[in-house]
Tab-separated table of C-alpha atoms in Angstrom:
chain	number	residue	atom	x	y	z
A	1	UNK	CA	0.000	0.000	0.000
A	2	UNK	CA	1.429	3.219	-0.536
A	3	UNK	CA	2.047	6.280	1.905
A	4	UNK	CA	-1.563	8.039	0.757
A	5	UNK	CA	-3.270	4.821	1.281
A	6	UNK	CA	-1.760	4.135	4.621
A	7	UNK	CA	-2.643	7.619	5.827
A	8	UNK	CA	-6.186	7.265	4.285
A	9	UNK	CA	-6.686	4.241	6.279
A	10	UNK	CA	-5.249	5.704	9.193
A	11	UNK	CA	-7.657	8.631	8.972
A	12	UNK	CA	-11.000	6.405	8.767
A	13	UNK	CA	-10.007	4.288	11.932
A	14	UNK	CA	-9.456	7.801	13.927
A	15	UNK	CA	-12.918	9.007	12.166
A	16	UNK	CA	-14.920	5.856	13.296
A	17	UNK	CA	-12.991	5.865	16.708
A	18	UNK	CA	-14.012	9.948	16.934
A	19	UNK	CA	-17.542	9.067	16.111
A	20	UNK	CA	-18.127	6.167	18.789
A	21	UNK	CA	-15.964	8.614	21.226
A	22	UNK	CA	-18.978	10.920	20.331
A	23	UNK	CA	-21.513	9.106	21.001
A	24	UNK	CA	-20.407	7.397	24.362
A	25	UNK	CA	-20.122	10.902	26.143
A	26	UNK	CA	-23.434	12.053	24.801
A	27	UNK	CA	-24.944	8.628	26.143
A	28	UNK	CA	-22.935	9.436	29.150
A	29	UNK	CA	-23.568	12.792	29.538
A	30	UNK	CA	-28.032	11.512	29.103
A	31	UNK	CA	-27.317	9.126	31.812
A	32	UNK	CA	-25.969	12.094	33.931
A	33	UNK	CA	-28.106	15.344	32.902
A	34	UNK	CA	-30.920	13.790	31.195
A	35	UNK	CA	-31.348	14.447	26.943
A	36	UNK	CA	-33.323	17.502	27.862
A	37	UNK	CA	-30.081	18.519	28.967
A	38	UNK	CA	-27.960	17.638	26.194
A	39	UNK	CA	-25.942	19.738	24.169
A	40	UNK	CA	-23.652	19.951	21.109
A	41	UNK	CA	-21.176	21.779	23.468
A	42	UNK	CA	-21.312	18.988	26.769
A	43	UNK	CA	-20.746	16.502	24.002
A	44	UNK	CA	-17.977	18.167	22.618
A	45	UNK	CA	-16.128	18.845	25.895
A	46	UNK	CA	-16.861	15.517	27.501
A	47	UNK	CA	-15.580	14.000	24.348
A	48	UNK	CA	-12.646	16.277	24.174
A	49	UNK	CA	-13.657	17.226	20.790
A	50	UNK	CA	-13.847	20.721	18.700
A	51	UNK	CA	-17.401	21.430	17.779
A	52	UNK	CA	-16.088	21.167	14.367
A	53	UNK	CA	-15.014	17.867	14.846
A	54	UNK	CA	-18.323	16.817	16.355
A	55	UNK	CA	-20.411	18.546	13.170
A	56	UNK	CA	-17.832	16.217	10.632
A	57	UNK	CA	-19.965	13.619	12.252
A	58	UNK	CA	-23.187	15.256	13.326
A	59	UNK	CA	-24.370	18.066	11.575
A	60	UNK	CA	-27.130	18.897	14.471
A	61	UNK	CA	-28.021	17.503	17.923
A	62	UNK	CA	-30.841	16.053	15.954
A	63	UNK	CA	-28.490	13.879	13.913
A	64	UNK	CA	-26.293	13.024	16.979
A	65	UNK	CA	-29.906	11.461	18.574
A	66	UNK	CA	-30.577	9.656	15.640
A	67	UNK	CA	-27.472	8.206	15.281
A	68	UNK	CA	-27.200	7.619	19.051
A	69	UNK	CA	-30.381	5.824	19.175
A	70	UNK	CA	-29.068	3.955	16.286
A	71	UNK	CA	-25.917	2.973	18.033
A	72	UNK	CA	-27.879	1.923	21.025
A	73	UNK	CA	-30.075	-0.085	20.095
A	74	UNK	CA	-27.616	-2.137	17.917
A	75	UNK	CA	-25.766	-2.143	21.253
A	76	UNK	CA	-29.573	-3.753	22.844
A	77	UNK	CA	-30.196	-5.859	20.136
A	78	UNK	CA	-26.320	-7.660	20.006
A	79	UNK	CA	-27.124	-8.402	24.015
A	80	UNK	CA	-30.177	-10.311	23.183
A	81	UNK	CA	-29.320	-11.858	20.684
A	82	UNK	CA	-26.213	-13.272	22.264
A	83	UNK	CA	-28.666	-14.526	24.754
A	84	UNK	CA	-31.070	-15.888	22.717
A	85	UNK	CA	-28.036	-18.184	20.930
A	86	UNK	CA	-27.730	-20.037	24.381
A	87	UNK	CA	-31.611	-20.743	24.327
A	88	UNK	CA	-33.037	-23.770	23.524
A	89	UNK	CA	-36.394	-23.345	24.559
A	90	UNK	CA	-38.685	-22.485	21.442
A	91	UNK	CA	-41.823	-19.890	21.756
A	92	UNK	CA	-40.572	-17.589	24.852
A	93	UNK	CA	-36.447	-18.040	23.714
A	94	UNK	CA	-36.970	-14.229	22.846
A	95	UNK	CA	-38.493	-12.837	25.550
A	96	UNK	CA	-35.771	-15.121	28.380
A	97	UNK	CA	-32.945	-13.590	26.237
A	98	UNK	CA	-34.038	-9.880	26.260
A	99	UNK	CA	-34.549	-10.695	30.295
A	100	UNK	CA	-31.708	-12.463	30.613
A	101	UNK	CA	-29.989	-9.203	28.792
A	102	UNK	CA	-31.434	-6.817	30.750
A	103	UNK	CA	-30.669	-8.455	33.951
A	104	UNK	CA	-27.145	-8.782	33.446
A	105	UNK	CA	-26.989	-5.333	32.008
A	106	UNK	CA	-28.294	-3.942	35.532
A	107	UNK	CA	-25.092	-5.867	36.899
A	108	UNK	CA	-22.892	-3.099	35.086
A	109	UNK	CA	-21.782	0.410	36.564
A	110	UNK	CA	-24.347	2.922	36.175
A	111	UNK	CA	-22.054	4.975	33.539
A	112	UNK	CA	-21.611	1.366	31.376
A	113	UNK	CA	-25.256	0.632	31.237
A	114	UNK	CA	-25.500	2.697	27.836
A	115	UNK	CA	-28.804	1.497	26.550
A	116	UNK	CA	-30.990	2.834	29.441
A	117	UNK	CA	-30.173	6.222	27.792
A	118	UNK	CA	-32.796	5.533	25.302
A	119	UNK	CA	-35.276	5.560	28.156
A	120	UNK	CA	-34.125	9.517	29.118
A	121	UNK	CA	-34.205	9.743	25.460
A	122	UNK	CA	-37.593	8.799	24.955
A	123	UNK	CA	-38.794	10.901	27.705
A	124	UNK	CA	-37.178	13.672	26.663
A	125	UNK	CA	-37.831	13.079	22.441
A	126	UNK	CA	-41.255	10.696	22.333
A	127	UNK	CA	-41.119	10.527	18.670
A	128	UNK	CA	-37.704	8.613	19.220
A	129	UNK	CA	-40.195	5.650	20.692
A	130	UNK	CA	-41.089	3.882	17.250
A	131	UNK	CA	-37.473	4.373	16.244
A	132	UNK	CA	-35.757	2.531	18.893
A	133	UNK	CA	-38.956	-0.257	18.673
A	134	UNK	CA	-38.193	-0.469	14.833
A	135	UNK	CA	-34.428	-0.657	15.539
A	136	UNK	CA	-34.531	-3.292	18.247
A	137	UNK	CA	-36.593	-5.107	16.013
A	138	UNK	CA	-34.612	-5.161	12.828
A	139	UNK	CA	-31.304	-5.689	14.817
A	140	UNK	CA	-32.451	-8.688	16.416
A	141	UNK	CA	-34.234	-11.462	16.481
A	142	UNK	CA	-36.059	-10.429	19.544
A	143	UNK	CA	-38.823	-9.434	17.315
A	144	UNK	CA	-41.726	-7.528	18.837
A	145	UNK	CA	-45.487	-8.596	18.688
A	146	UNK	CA	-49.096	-7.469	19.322
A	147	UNK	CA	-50.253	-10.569	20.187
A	148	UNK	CA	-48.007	-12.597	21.652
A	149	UNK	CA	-48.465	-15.152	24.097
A	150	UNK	CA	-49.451	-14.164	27.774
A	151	UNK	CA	-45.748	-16.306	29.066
A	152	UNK	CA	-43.646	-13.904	26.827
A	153	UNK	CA	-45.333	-10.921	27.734
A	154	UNK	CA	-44.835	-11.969	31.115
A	155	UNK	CA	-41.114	-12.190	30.881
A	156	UNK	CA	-40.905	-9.218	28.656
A	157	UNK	CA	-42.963	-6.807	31.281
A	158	UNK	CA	-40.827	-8.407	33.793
A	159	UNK	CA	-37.595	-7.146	32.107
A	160	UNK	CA	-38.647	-3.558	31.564
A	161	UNK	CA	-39.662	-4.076	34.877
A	162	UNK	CA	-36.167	-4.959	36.225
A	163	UNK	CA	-34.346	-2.072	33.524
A	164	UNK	CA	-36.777	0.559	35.442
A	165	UNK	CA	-35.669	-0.500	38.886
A	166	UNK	CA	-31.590	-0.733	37.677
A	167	UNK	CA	-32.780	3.002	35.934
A	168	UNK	CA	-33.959	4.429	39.274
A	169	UNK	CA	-32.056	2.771	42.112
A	170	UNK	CA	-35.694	1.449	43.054
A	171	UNK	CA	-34.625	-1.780	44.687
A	172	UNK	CA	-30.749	-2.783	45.239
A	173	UNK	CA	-31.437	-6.212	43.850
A	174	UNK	CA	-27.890	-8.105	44.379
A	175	UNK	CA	-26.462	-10.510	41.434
A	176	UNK	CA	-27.696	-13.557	43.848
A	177	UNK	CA	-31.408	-12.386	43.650
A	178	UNK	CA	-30.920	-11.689	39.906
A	179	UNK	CA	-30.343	-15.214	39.821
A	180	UNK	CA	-32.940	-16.429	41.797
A	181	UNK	CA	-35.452	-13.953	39.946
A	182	UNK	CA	-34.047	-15.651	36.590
A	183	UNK	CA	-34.494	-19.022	38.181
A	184	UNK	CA	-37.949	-18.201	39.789
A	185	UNK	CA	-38.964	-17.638	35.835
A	186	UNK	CA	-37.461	-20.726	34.525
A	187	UNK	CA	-34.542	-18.627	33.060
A	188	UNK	CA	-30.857	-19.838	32.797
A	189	UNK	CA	-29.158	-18.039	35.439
A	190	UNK	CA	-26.346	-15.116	34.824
């Protein structure tokens, strides 16, 4: 490869490596200050990045959410999925992956537990809702129905139920009663 190719190449790792940098402190900083809160500025001083180098990326905050929610739920959908390849159990294999997801997630630092950012999101930017739903959806094999059966809803309501109390702080459920709540529901523990 020649010199121009080498520094071509060298340029699109720093550019994808900038972008992600980008996005983790404006996930960060939602965790922290809430989206209502979030700015092209906090992002590009938590990033340690000049606004110009945050508008290569993302020409507008509205941009940076879209890609952010993007990013996320890819992030969401790669969880489940990894959980769902260690499931034998047909019909309700979905819905004990995205629970079994979302209760190790919870076991993570507050600052690491990037997905619950779509939650501020959402409450801050409701029209991001069918977004992240299509997302999740196309990303995994989670899949998301209006009628499905009352066992997966179950575990499903049960998992947003668990990502609101890691969210808040509601409950300090320790990694032994994660297990024994993934047990109690015929889940494969941690």
């Amino acid at each position: 490869m020649n010199q121009q190719g080498a520094r071509h190449t060298h340029r699109s790792g720093t550019n994808s490596s900038r972008r992600e940098q980008l996005l983790n402190a404006a996930a960060r900083l939602i965790l922290e200050k809430g989206a209502g809160n979030l700015t092209l500025e906090a992002v590009c001083n938590a990033a340690h990045v000049s606004k110009g180098g945050l508008l290569y990326h993302f020409d507008s905050k509205t941009a940076l959410l879209e890609a952010l929610v993007d990013d996320l739920t890819a992030q969401l959908a790669r969880e489940v999925d990894e959980q769902l390849c260690s499931d034998s159990v047909e019909g309700v294999a979905g819905a004990r992956a995205y629970l079994r997801a979302i209760a190790q997630m919870g076991e993570l630092p507050r600052t690491q537990q990037l997905c619950k950012a779509l939650t501020f999101i959402c409450a801050a930017h409701p029209e991001y809702a069918d977004r992240i739903r299509e997302r999740v959806g196309e990303r995994s094999r989670l899949g998301w129905s209006k009628q499905m059966p009352l066992e997966e809803l179950h575990l499903r309501l049960l998992a947003d139920g668990l990502w609101l109390a890691d969210l808040y702080g509601s409950y300090q459920i320790t990694s032994e009663r994660r297990v024994e709540l993934l047990e109690l529901c015929g889940c494969a523990s941690l």
